[in-house]
Amino acid sequence: MSENPPSAAAPGMPLFWRTRLDPDERLLWSGRPTRGLNVFCIGPGEAFSVVLQIGIAAFVLRSLNTDDPNALALGKFVAMAAALLALRLPVARALRLRNSRYAVTDRRSIVVAGVFGPTMWIALPHDASTPRRVPELWGETVFVGRRFHAAPDSWQKGIGWMGGSSWQENLQFHRLDPADSPLELLQQLQGGADVPLSARAVTMTGGQL
């Protein structure tokens, strides 16, 4: 559920964002994933990876030479590692979704997420966003935009031979309740629209404008 829907701004800003935004920054919308949060809600690509790794573990176990203690121990280790890798994907995804927080302010979109808590921060200004709806089996996922990172000058010499000195990451709001989607708000802000009147009530101090 949205914490501050753009159509009905709350009288105060959630504490989570009050301590993370700039003093003069206005929170227009905030939310978090609400659909498909358990480990069994996996997409086709993730399901294929899990099945493949479990298949590798089963194949290794069936191929073990039980007459060789060293080969048996190594085979069990490889099979266990493959099984743990298979479980890591859905477990890490479920933890990351549960720890995710999303916000749209008057100047940028923000994602705070992480497997072990909301520790990773990604932000994108509205004039660099390209918001659109992404096909999703659970709820609605909004692609906000793509952020490009340039490697520091001190890295350039070391990584230049690898064919690039920058990388990119997608900023997305995953598995929202469709009724609380900020897509329309993001499209208005991308187009240079003024902050919608219905969203101007939330400030850093929680006061009314």
C-alpha atoms as an extended CHARMM CRD file, in Angstrom:
* protein
*
       209  EXT
         1         1  MET       CA              0.0000000000        0.0000000000        0.0000000000  PROA      1               0.0000000000
         2         2  SER       CA              1.1890000000        3.4850000000       -0.7540000000  PROA      2               0.0000000000
         3         3  GLU       CA              2.3870000000        5.4330000000        2.2590000000  PROA      3               0.0000000000
         4         4  ASN       CA              1.5760000000        8.7950000000        0.6800000000  PROA      4               0.0000000000
         5         5  PRO       CA             -0.5980000000        8.4590000000       -2.4370000000  PROA      5               0.0000000000
         6         6  PRO       CA             -0.2870000000       11.4830000000       -4.7520000000  PROA      6               0.0000000000
         7         7  SER       CA             -4.0620000000       11.9260000000       -4.6820000000  PROA      7               0.0000000000
         8         8  ALA       CA             -4.2910000000       12.1860000000       -0.8970000000  PROA      8               0.0000000000
         9         9  ALA       CA             -1.1790000000       13.5390000000        0.7890000000  PROA      9               0.0000000000
        10        10  ALA       CA             -0.7700000000       12.6000000000        4.4320000000  PROA      10              0.0000000000
        11        11  PRO       CA             -0.5660000000       15.2850000000        7.1270000000  PROA      11              0.0000000000
        12        12  GLY       CA              3.0080000000       14.2370000000        7.9770000000  PROA      12              0.0000000000
        13        13  MET       CA              5.9790000000       12.6320000000        6.3010000000  PROA      13              0.0000000000
        14        14  PRO       CA              6.9200000000        9.0520000000        7.2940000000  PROA      14              0.0000000000
        15        15  LEU       CA              9.8760000000        9.0250000000        9.6730000000  PROA      15              0.0000000000
        16        16  PHE       CA             11.8850000000        6.8210000000        7.3040000000  PROA      16              0.0000000000
        17        17  TRP       CA             11.9760000000        9.5830000000        4.6800000000  PROA      17              0.0000000000
        18        18  ARG       CA             12.0550000000       12.5070000000        7.0870000000  PROA      18              0.0000000000
        19        19  THR       CA             15.6150000000       11.5630000000        8.0510000000  PROA      19              0.0000000000
        20        20  ARG       CA             16.8020000000       10.9330000000        4.4840000000  PROA      20              0.0000000000
        21        21  LEU       CA             15.5620000000       13.8190000000        2.3200000000  PROA      21              0.0000000000
        22        22  ASP       CA             16.9770000000       17.3110000000        1.9630000000  PROA      22              0.0000000000
        23        23  PRO       CA             15.4130000000       19.8910000000        4.3110000000  PROA      23              0.0000000000
        24        24  ASP       CA             13.6550000000       21.7390000000        1.4670000000  PROA      24              0.0000000000
        25        25  GLU       CA             12.6350000000       18.6160000000       -0.4720000000  PROA      25              0.0000000000
        26        26  ARG       CA              8.9220000000       17.7940000000       -0.7660000000  PROA      26              0.0000000000
        27        27  LEU       CA              7.7530000000       14.1900000000       -0.6370000000  PROA      27              0.0000000000
        28        28  LEU       CA              5.0170000000       13.6230000000       -3.2260000000  PROA      28              0.0000000000
        29        29  TRP       CA              4.6050000000        9.8450000000       -2.9480000000  PROA      29              0.0000000000
        30        30  SER       CA              6.1520000000        6.9780000000       -1.0290000000  PROA      30              0.0000000000
        31        31  GLY       CA              5.5120000000        3.2580000000       -1.0690000000  PROA      31              0.0000000000
        32        32  ARG       CA              6.9680000000       -0.2190000000       -1.0020000000  PROA      32              0.0000000000
        33        33  PRO       CA              6.3880000000       -3.6320000000       -2.6190000000  PROA      33              0.0000000000
        34        34  THR       CA              3.1080000000       -5.2350000000       -1.5460000000  PROA      34              0.0000000000
        35        35  ARG       CA              2.6360000000       -8.1560000000       -3.9550000000  PROA      35              0.0000000000
        36        36  GLY       CA              4.5760000000      -11.4020000000       -4.4320000000  PROA      36              0.0000000000
        37        37  LEU       CA              6.8510000000      -11.0080000000       -1.4400000000  PROA      37              0.0000000000
        38        38  ASN       CA              7.4140000000      -14.6720000000       -0.5470000000  PROA      38              0.0000000000
        39        39  VAL       CA             10.1540000000      -16.9210000000       -1.9200000000  PROA      39              0.0000000000
        40        40  PHE       CA              7.7570000000      -18.8550000000       -4.1630000000  PROA      40              0.0000000000
        41        41  CYS       CA              6.7620000000      -15.8230000000       -6.2610000000  PROA      41              0.0000000000
        42        42  ILE       CA              9.5040000000      -16.1330000000       -8.8620000000  PROA      42              0.0000000000
        43        43  GLY       CA              9.5480000000      -15.1840000000      -12.5250000000  PROA      43              0.0000000000
        44        44  PRO       CA             10.2870000000      -17.5620000000      -15.4310000000  PROA      44              0.0000000000
        45        45  GLY       CA             13.9760000000      -16.5990000000      -15.6890000000  PROA      45              0.0000000000
        46        46  GLU       CA             14.5860000000      -17.0550000000      -11.9880000000  PROA      46              0.0000000000
        47        47  ALA       CA             12.6520000000      -20.3380000000      -11.9870000000  PROA      47              0.0000000000
        48        48  PHE       CA             14.7910000000      -21.6530000000      -14.8600000000  PROA      48              0.0000000000
        49        49  SER       CA             17.9810000000      -20.7630000000      -12.9710000000  PROA      49              0.0000000000
        50        50  VAL       CA             16.7460000000      -22.4970000000       -9.8100000000  PROA      50              0.0000000000
        51        51  VAL       CA             15.7400000000      -25.6570000000      -11.6960000000  PROA      51              0.0000000000
        52        52  LEU       CA             19.0520000000      -25.6890000000      -13.5850000000  PROA      52              0.0000000000
        53        53  GLN       CA             21.1310000000      -25.4470000000      -10.4180000000  PROA      53              0.0000000000
        54        54  ILE       CA             19.0830000000      -28.1030000000       -8.6280000000  PROA      54              0.0000000000
        55        55  GLY       CA             19.5110000000      -30.2970000000      -11.7080000000  PROA      55              0.0000000000
        56        56  ILE       CA             23.2700000000      -29.8100000000      -11.5250000000  PROA      56              0.0000000000
        57        57  ALA       CA             23.2360000000      -30.8230000000       -7.8650000000  PROA      57              0.0000000000
        58        58  ALA       CA             21.1970000000      -33.9580000000       -8.6320000000  PROA      58              0.0000000000
        59        59  PHE       CA             23.4560000000      -34.8920000000      -11.5680000000  PROA      59              0.0000000000
        60        60  VAL       CA             26.5830000000      -34.5610000000       -9.4350000000  PROA      60              0.0000000000
        61        61  LEU       CA             25.0980000000      -36.7430000000       -6.6990000000  PROA      61              0.0000000000
        62        62  ARG       CA             24.0660000000      -39.4510000000       -9.1750000000  PROA      62              0.0000000000
        63        63  SER       CA             27.5260000000      -39.4330000000      -10.7610000000  PROA      63              0.0000000000
        64        64  LEU       CA             29.4810000000      -39.8990000000       -7.5390000000  PROA      64              0.0000000000
        65        65  ASN       CA             31.9990000000      -42.6750000000       -7.2640000000  PROA      65              0.0000000000
        66        66  THR       CA             31.1180000000      -44.1090000000       -3.8760000000  PROA      66              0.0000000000
        67        67  ASP       CA             34.3090000000      -46.1820000000       -3.8240000000  PROA      67              0.0000000000
        68        68  ASP       CA             36.5140000000      -43.0870000000       -3.6370000000  PROA      68              0.0000000000
        69        69  PRO       CA             36.0840000000      -41.1980000000       -0.3240000000  PROA      69              0.0000000000
        70        70  ASN       CA             37.7620000000      -38.0640000000       -1.6840000000  PROA      70              0.0000000000
        71        71  ALA       CA             35.5780000000      -37.9610000000       -4.7880000000  PROA      71              0.0000000000
        72        72  LEU       CA             32.4970000000      -38.5900000000       -2.6460000000  PROA      72              0.0000000000
        73        73  ALA       CA             33.3030000000      -35.6970000000       -0.3050000000  PROA      73              0.0000000000
        74        74  LEU       CA             34.0530000000      -33.3440000000       -3.2120000000  PROA      74              0.0000000000
        75        75  GLY       CA             30.8860000000      -34.3510000000       -5.0410000000  PROA      75              0.0000000000
        76        76  LYS       CA             28.7440000000      -33.7130000000       -1.9810000000  PROA      76              0.0000000000
        77        77  PHE       CA             30.3720000000      -30.3110000000       -1.5410000000  PROA      77              0.0000000000
        78        78  VAL       CA             29.6920000000      -29.3370000000       -5.1810000000  PROA      78              0.0000000000
        79        79  ALA       CA             26.0950000000      -30.5860000000       -4.9690000000  PROA      79              0.0000000000
        80        80  MET       CA             25.4860000000      -28.6610000000       -1.7380000000  PROA      80              0.0000000000
        81        81  ALA       CA             26.9930000000      -25.4990000000       -3.2240000000  PROA      81              0.0000000000
        82        82  ALA       CA             24.7210000000      -25.7670000000       -6.2910000000  PROA      82              0.0000000000
        83        83  ALA       CA             21.6660000000      -26.3120000000       -4.0920000000  PROA      83              0.0000000000
        84        84  LEU       CA             22.5360000000      -23.3030000000       -1.9140000000  PROA      84              0.0000000000
        85        85  LEU       CA             22.9990000000      -21.1530000000       -5.0110000000  PROA      85              0.0000000000
        86        86  ALA       CA             19.5600000000      -22.2530000000       -6.2140000000  PROA      86              0.0000000000
        87        87  LEU       CA             17.9960000000      -21.2130000000       -2.9030000000  PROA      87              0.0000000000
        88        88  ARG       CA             19.9810000000      -17.9730000000       -2.7190000000  PROA      88              0.0000000000
        89        89  LEU       CA             18.1840000000      -16.3680000000       -5.6730000000  PROA      89              0.0000000000
        90        90  PRO       CA             14.5670000000      -16.4790000000       -4.4020000000  PROA      90              0.0000000000
        91        91  VAL       CA             15.5530000000      -15.8930000000       -0.7620000000  PROA      91              0.0000000000
        92        92  ALA       CA             17.6830000000      -12.8450000000       -1.6000000000  PROA      92              0.0000000000
        93        93  ARG       CA             14.9550000000      -11.4770000000       -3.8690000000  PROA      93              0.0000000000
        94        94  ALA       CA             12.2930000000      -11.8830000000       -1.1600000000  PROA      94              0.0000000000
        95        95  LEU       CA             14.4900000000      -10.1690000000        1.4450000000  PROA      95              0.0000000000
        96        96  ARG       CA             15.3460000000       -7.3390000000       -0.9460000000  PROA      96              0.0000000000
        97        97  LEU       CA             11.6590000000       -6.7210000000       -1.7170000000  PROA      97              0.0000000000
        98        98  ARG       CA             10.7140000000       -6.6590000000        1.9610000000  PROA      98              0.0000000000
        99        99  ASN       CA             13.4670000000       -4.1280000000        2.6760000000  PROA      99              0.0000000000
       100       100  SER       CA             12.6690000000       -1.8680000000       -0.2930000000  PROA      100             0.0000000000
       101       101  ARG       CA             11.3000000000        1.6560000000        0.0850000000  PROA      101             0.0000000000
       102       102  TYR       CA             10.3630000000        3.9480000000       -2.8180000000  PROA      102             0.0000000000
       103       103  ALA       CA              9.8170000000        7.6970000000       -2.9530000000  PROA      103             0.0000000000
       104       104  VAL       CA              8.9930000000       10.4220000000       -5.4600000000  PROA      104             0.0000000000
       105       105  THR       CA              9.8880000000       13.9410000000       -4.4120000000  PROA      105             0.0000000000
       106       106  ASP       CA              9.5890000000       17.2620000000       -6.1840000000  PROA      106             0.0000000000
       107       107  ARG       CA             13.0850000000       16.8000000000       -7.6530000000  PROA      107             0.0000000000
       108       108  ARG       CA             13.9000000000       13.0540000000       -7.9360000000  PROA      108             0.0000000000
       109       109  SER       CA             12.8370000000        9.4240000000       -7.6000000000  PROA      109             0.0000000000
       110       110  ILE       CA             14.4990000000        7.2970000000       -4.9310000000  PROA      110             0.0000000000
       111       111  VAL       CA             14.9030000000        3.5900000000       -4.2440000000  PROA      111             0.0000000000
       112       112  VAL       CA             16.3120000000        2.3730000000       -0.9290000000  PROA      112             0.0000000000
       113       113  ALA       CA             16.8060000000       -1.3920000000       -0.7700000000  PROA      113             0.0000000000
       114       114  GLY       CA             19.1220000000       -4.1980000000        0.2910000000  PROA      114             0.0000000000
       115       115  VAL       CA             19.1760000000       -7.8560000000        1.2290000000  PROA      115             0.0000000000
       116       116  PHE       CA             20.2080000000       -7.1960000000        4.8450000000  PROA      116             0.0000000000
       117       117  GLY       CA             18.2270000000       -3.9890000000        5.3130000000  PROA      117             0.0000000000
       118       118  PRO       CA             17.4400000000       -0.7780000000        3.4180000000  PROA      118             0.0000000000
       119       119  THR       CA             21.0910000000        0.1560000000        2.9400000000  PROA      119             0.0000000000
       120       120  MET       CA             21.5020000000        0.7290000000       -0.8200000000  PROA      120             0.0000000000
       121       121  TRP       CA             20.4010000000        4.1310000000       -2.1570000000  PROA      121             0.0000000000
       122       122  ILE       CA             19.6590000000        4.9650000000       -5.8090000000  PROA      122             0.0000000000
       123       123  ALA       CA             18.2420000000        8.3230000000       -6.9400000000  PROA      123             0.0000000000
       124       124  LEU       CA             17.3950000000        9.7600000000      -10.3400000000  PROA      124             0.0000000000
       125       125  PRO       CA             16.3160000000       13.3480000000      -11.2160000000  PROA      125             0.0000000000
       126       126  HSD       CA             13.0120000000       13.6290000000      -13.0400000000  PROA      126             0.0000000000
       127       127  ASP       CA             14.5060000000       15.1350000000      -16.1980000000  PROA      127             0.0000000000
       128       128  ALA       CA             16.5840000000       11.9450000000      -16.6350000000  PROA      128             0.0000000000
       129       129  SER       CA             13.6860000000        9.5490000000      -16.0930000000  PROA      129             0.0000000000
       130       130  THR       CA             11.7980000000        7.5140000000      -18.6900000000  PROA      130             0.0000000000
       131       131  PRO       CA              8.9000000000        6.0840000000      -16.6770000000  PROA      131             0.0000000000
       132       132  ARG       CA              6.9110000000        3.1760000000      -18.0460000000  PROA      132             0.0000000000
       133       133  ARG       CA              5.0210000000        0.1290000000      -16.8450000000  PROA      133             0.0000000000
       134       134  VAL       CA              6.9210000000       -3.1770000000      -16.8490000000  PROA      134             0.0000000000
       135       135  PRO       CA              5.1380000000       -6.5420000000      -17.3730000000  PROA      135             0.0000000000
       136       136  GLU       CA              4.8240000000       -8.1620000000      -13.9610000000  PROA      136             0.0000000000
       137       137  LEU       CA              3.1130000000      -11.2870000000      -12.6140000000  PROA      137             0.0000000000
       138       138  TRP       CA              2.5440000000       -9.7430000000       -9.1840000000  PROA      138             0.0000000000
       139       139  GLY       CA              1.1550000000       -6.2440000000       -8.8180000000  PROA      139             0.0000000000
       140       140  GLU       CA              2.7160000000       -3.5000000000      -10.9300000000  PROA      140             0.0000000000
       141       141  THR       CA              6.3720000000       -2.6920000000      -11.5180000000  PROA      141             0.0000000000
       142       142  VAL       CA              7.2980000000        0.8030000000      -12.7250000000  PROA      142             0.0000000000
       143       143  PHE       CA             10.5570000000        1.3570000000      -14.5790000000  PROA      143             0.0000000000
       144       144  VAL       CA             11.6250000000        4.8780000000      -13.5990000000  PROA      144             0.0000000000
       145       145  GLY       CA             14.8600000000        5.2170000000      -15.5480000000  PROA      145             0.0000000000
       146       146  ARG       CA             18.4620000000        4.1600000000      -15.9660000000  PROA      146             0.0000000000
       147       147  ARG       CA             21.3120000000        5.6980000000      -14.0500000000  PROA      147             0.0000000000
       148       148  PHE       CA             24.8310000000        5.7020000000      -15.4850000000  PROA      148             0.0000000000
       149       149  HSD       CA             27.9080000000        5.6810000000      -13.2750000000  PROA      149             0.0000000000
       150       150  ALA       CA             31.3680000000        6.7660000000      -14.3900000000  PROA      150             0.0000000000
       151       151  ALA       CA             34.3470000000        5.0790000000      -12.7780000000  PROA      151             0.0000000000
       152       152  PRO       CA             36.5860000000        7.3730000000      -10.7060000000  PROA      152             0.0000000000
       153       153  ASP       CA             39.6970000000        8.6550000000      -12.4350000000  PROA      153             0.0000000000
       154       154  SER       CA             41.8380000000        6.4730000000      -10.2010000000  PROA      154             0.0000000000
       155       155  TRP       CA             40.1230000000        3.3920000000      -11.6970000000  PROA      155             0.0000000000
       156       156  GLN       CA             40.4090000000        4.3870000000      -15.3390000000  PROA      156             0.0000000000
       157       157  LYS       CA             43.8880000000        3.0210000000      -15.9240000000  PROA      157             0.0000000000
       158       158  GLY       CA             43.1270000000       -0.2760000000      -14.2390000000  PROA      158             0.0000000000
       159       159  ILE       CA             39.8150000000       -1.0300000000      -15.9680000000  PROA      159             0.0000000000
       160       160  GLY       CA             40.3040000000        0.6570000000      -19.3400000000  PROA      160             0.0000000000
       161       161  TRP       CA             41.5090000000       -2.5610000000      -20.9200000000  PROA      161             0.0000000000
       162       162  MET       CA             38.2020000000       -4.2220000000      -19.9830000000  PROA      162             0.0000000000
       163       163  GLY       CA             36.3980000000       -2.1720000000      -22.6200000000  PROA      163             0.0000000000
       164       164  GLY       CA             34.5900000000        0.3950000000      -20.5200000000  PROA      164             0.0000000000
       165       165  SER       CA             34.8950000000        2.7730000000      -17.6140000000  PROA      165             0.0000000000
       166       166  SER       CA             31.2260000000        3.1110000000      -16.6730000000  PROA      166             0.0000000000
       167       167  TRP       CA             28.2590000000        0.9910000000      -15.6940000000  PROA      167             0.0000000000
       168       168  GLN       CA             24.5340000000        1.4110000000      -15.3920000000  PROA      168             0.0000000000
       169       169  GLU       CA             21.7400000000        0.3690000000      -13.0700000000  PROA      169             0.0000000000
       170       170  ASN       CA             17.9790000000        0.4500000000      -13.4400000000  PROA      170             0.0000000000
       171       171  LEU       CA             15.7920000000        2.3070000000      -10.9880000000  PROA      171             0.0000000000
       172       172  GLN       CA             12.4830000000        0.4590000000      -10.6170000000  PROA      172             0.0000000000
       173       173  PHE       CA              9.5700000000        0.3810000000       -8.1990000000  PROA      173             0.0000000000
       174       174  HSD       CA              8.7990000000       -3.3390000000       -7.8950000000  PROA      174             0.0000000000
       175       175  ARG       CA              5.5010000000       -5.1220000000       -7.2410000000  PROA      175             0.0000000000
       176       176  LEU       CA              3.3120000000       -2.2250000000       -6.1760000000  PROA      176             0.0000000000
       177       177  ASP       CA             -0.4200000000       -2.2540000000       -5.6560000000  PROA      177             0.0000000000
       178       178  PRO       CA             -1.6870000000       -1.0520000000       -9.0780000000  PROA      178             0.0000000000
       179       179  ALA       CA             -4.1390000000        1.2810000000       -7.3480000000  PROA      179             0.0000000000
       180       180  ASP       CA             -1.2140000000        3.1210000000       -5.7460000000  PROA      180             0.0000000000
       181       181  SER       CA              1.0580000000        3.2840000000       -8.7830000000  PROA      181             0.0000000000
       182       182  PRO       CA              2.9620000000        6.6060000000       -9.1620000000  PROA      182             0.0000000000
       183       183  LEU       CA              3.3750000000        6.1410000000      -12.9290000000  PROA      183             0.0000000000
       184       184  GLU       CA              1.1080000000        9.0320000000      -13.8980000000  PROA      184             0.0000000000
       185       185  LEU       CA              2.8160000000       11.3340000000      -11.3960000000  PROA      185             0.0000000000
       186       186  LEU       CA              6.2580000000       10.3540000000      -12.7360000000  PROA      186             0.0000000000
       187       187  GLN       CA              5.1790000000       11.0160000000      -16.3230000000  PROA      187             0.0000000000
       188       188  GLN       CA              3.9210000000       14.4810000000      -15.3570000000  PROA      188             0.0000000000
       189       189  LEU       CA              7.1690000000       15.3000000000      -13.5610000000  PROA      189             0.0000000000
       190       190  GLN       CA              9.2800000000       13.9760000000      -16.4350000000  PROA      190             0.0000000000
       191       191  GLY       CA              7.4710000000       16.3040000000      -18.7920000000  PROA      191             0.0000000000
       192       192  GLY       CA              8.4020000000       19.3060000000      -16.6520000000  PROA      192             0.0000000000
       193       193  ALA       CA              5.0140000000       19.7230000000      -15.0420000000  PROA      193             0.0000000000
       194       194  ASP       CA              4.7570000000       21.6740000000      -11.8310000000  PROA      194             0.0000000000
       195       195  VAL       CA              4.2480000000       19.7120000000       -8.6370000000  PROA      195             0.0000000000
       196       196  PRO       CA              0.5890000000       18.5990000000       -8.6680000000  PROA      196             0.0000000000
       197       197  LEU       CA             -1.5390000000       20.6090000000       -6.2500000000  PROA      197             0.0000000000
       198       198  SER       CA             -2.8710000000       17.4260000000       -4.6380000000  PROA      198             0.0000000000
       199       199  ALA       CA              0.6860000000       16.4260000000       -3.7040000000  PROA      199             0.0000000000
       200       200  ARG       CA              1.9480000000       19.6890000000       -2.1990000000  PROA      200             0.0000000000
       201       201  ALA       CA              0.8840000000       19.0710000000        1.3890000000  PROA      201             0.0000000000
       202       202  VAL       CA              3.8250000000       16.9850000000        2.6250000000  PROA      202             0.0000000000
       203       203  THR       CA              7.0020000000       18.7890000000        3.6820000000  PROA      203             0.0000000000
       204       204  MET       CA             10.1040000000       17.8200000000        5.6710000000  PROA      204             0.0000000000
       205       205  THR       CA              8.4610000000       19.0460000000        8.8840000000  PROA      205             0.0000000000
       206       206  GLY       CA              5.1210000000       17.4680000000        8.0840000000  PROA      206             0.0000000000
       207       207  GLY       CA              3.3830000000       20.8500000000        7.9520000000  PROA      207             0.0000000000
       208       208  GLN       CA              0.8030000000       22.0360000000        5.4630000000  PROA      208             0.0000000000
       209       209  LEU       CA              1.8540000000       24.4070000000        2.6780000000  PROA      209             0.0000000000
